[in-house]
Amino acid sequence: MNVPTTFGTPGGQSAGDPSGKQPVIELRMQQPMHEVENVEQRSPMNVNECHYGERRADLHDCTKYFSCAGEQKRFERRFCPQGQHFSERLNRCVAGDCQNGLIFGEGEQDSTCQESSGPSGYRIDTENCRKFYQCAQGKWVHKDCPSNLVWNPTALVCDWPQDGYQC
């Protein structure tokens, strides 16, 4: 995908250019650095408290986050690159998938759930790969994998770490 970008000098005039024409530089990129969605109406943040460059996690989808941008300094929803999720602790996208696009926010372990043997019945523990959450009797229960095993969110089981896997 080509993304044209234009830049100009303040006031539209550069030194030595009496015509007043604005110099334009067009950059072409193979893929966008990130996708952006304007969320002025849907942002959970108070847009009046937005500081340029500020980032906040999207509590409903860990592959997305909000970033304060633009002249009006409003939060825009941004998407992490494929295979990454937004780390609130590091304030950036980091490697690793999150199951169903969902991770726990503060206090969410106490939220109700519906038991299922499928992906919706389990959640990863983003702080410890040797632990996971399972829905039991409508509550999320924090569980440990047996020694030397790690949680495999694809197979929904504790599994041997793959070659090169770092926890």
C-alpha atoms as one frame of an Amber mdcrd trajectory, in Angstrom:
protein
   0.000   0.000   0.000   1.437   3.399  -0.927   0.936   6.205   1.530   1.695
   9.638   0.061   2.828  12.184   2.611   3.313  15.891   1.975   5.311  18.368
   3.956   5.525  22.120   3.539   7.286  25.045   5.049   5.429  27.272   7.509
   3.501  29.934   5.636   3.830  27.992   2.401   6.968  29.810   1.279  10.592
  28.756   1.406  13.714  30.872   1.229  14.600  31.642  -2.374  11.112  30.745
  -3.648   9.358  34.040  -4.510   6.473  32.217  -6.214   5.033  31.249  -2.837
   4.591  27.660  -4.034   4.829  25.156  -1.267   7.603  22.571  -1.705   6.211
  19.048  -1.607   8.027  15.844  -0.826   6.182  12.633  -1.548   7.228   9.561
   0.391   6.088   6.122  -0.652   6.035   3.296   1.865   5.375  -0.354   1.161
   3.088  -0.741   4.181   1.723   1.748   6.699   3.470   1.886  10.061   0.089
   1.447  11.740  -3.553   1.771  10.905  -5.550   4.594  12.456  -9.243   4.863
  13.156 -10.788   8.150  14.294 -12.655   7.384  17.488 -13.774  10.828  18.578
 -17.248   9.561  19.481 -16.234   6.059  20.650 -13.103   6.807  22.665 -13.491
   5.951  26.351 -11.060   8.730  27.174 -11.979  12.290  28.028 -10.664  14.053
  24.917 -10.176  17.284  26.885  -7.430  15.613  28.938  -5.424  14.372  25.963
  -1.720  15.256  25.843   0.089  14.903  22.524   1.833  11.526  22.306  -0.071
  10.065  25.267  -1.079   6.409  24.839  -3.707   4.333  26.601  -4.672   0.701
  26.219  -7.943  -0.280  24.560  -9.482  -2.308  27.390 -11.663  -4.241  24.949
  -8.954  -5.392  22.527  -5.285  -5.798  23.425  -4.182  -5.505  19.787  -5.323
  -1.859  19.810  -4.527   1.261  21.810  -5.411   4.956  21.839  -2.868   7.638
  20.966  -3.284  11.383  21.349  -2.582  12.940  17.955  -3.490  15.687  15.542
  -3.836  19.412  15.871  -6.984  19.011  17.964  -5.208  16.547  20.285  -7.841
  13.840  20.232  -7.429  10.153  20.924  -7.260   7.973  17.842  -7.496   4.180
  17.951  -4.339   2.566  16.601  -3.592  -1.032  15.747  -0.469  -2.951  16.734
   1.268  -4.827  13.910   0.113  -8.411  13.396   1.518 -10.736  16.044   1.841
  -7.961  18.632  -0.287  -6.552  21.451  -0.178  -3.297  23.403   1.670  -3.496
  26.714   0.338  -0.968  29.198   3.415  -1.465  31.359   5.862  -0.703  28.493
   3.479   1.745  26.750   4.114   0.211  23.310   3.281  -2.761  21.101   5.246
  -5.890  21.986   5.642  -9.305  20.382   3.091 -11.978  21.204  -0.527 -12.629
  20.419  -3.374 -12.202  22.822  -6.186 -14.702  22.837  -9.409 -13.481  21.189
  -7.950  -9.966  21.254  -8.723  -9.803  24.975  -6.552  -9.462  28.049  -7.417
  -8.700  31.623  -7.510  -5.141  32.833  -7.250  -4.232  36.477 -10.029  -5.952
  38.438 -11.304  -7.855  35.393 -10.433 -11.209  36.989 -13.546 -10.678  39.093
 -15.788 -10.252  36.036 -18.278 -12.976  35.201 -17.712 -15.422  32.360 -19.440
 -18.315  30.645 -17.806 -21.731  30.844 -16.581 -23.104  27.548 -14.070 -25.698
  26.409 -13.308 -23.369  23.490 -11.180 -20.204  23.355 -13.765 -18.047  25.153
 -13.357 -20.220  28.276  -9.674 -19.362  28.703  -7.517 -16.240  28.962  -3.759
 -15.841  28.917  -1.888 -14.415  31.874   0.082 -11.584  30.284   2.520 -11.420
  33.215   3.439 -15.120  33.467   3.455 -17.605  30.575   3.301 -20.521  33.033
  -0.164 -19.429  34.205  -3.584 -18.921  32.623  -7.200 -18.198  33.521 -10.058
 -20.657  33.079 -13.745 -19.876  33.439 -15.293 -22.103  36.117 -18.783 -21.624
  37.546 -19.029 -18.138  36.046 -15.737 -16.836  37.530 -12.208 -16.551  36.130
  -9.895 -18.906  38.043  -6.122 -18.335  37.943  -4.327 -21.643  37.261  -0.725
 -22.830  37.070   0.779 -25.082  34.428   2.775 -28.080  35.706   6.523 -27.609
  36.122   8.469 -26.898  32.891   5.269 -26.342  30.854   3.843 -23.080  29.486
   0.327 -22.039  28.502  -0.396 -22.586  24.807  -3.308 -20.249  23.914  -3.725
 -21.870  20.491  -4.101 -25.452  21.734  -5.694 -24.312  25.049  -3.404 -26.591
  27.087  -0.191 -26.415  29.072   2.494 -27.516  26.646   6.246 -27.960  26.295
   7.878 -24.691  25.212   8.817 -24.651  21.528  12.460 -24.318  20.464  13.669
 -20.780  21.062  10.628 -19.931  23.217  11.387 -17.365  25.899   8.998 -16.837
  28.747
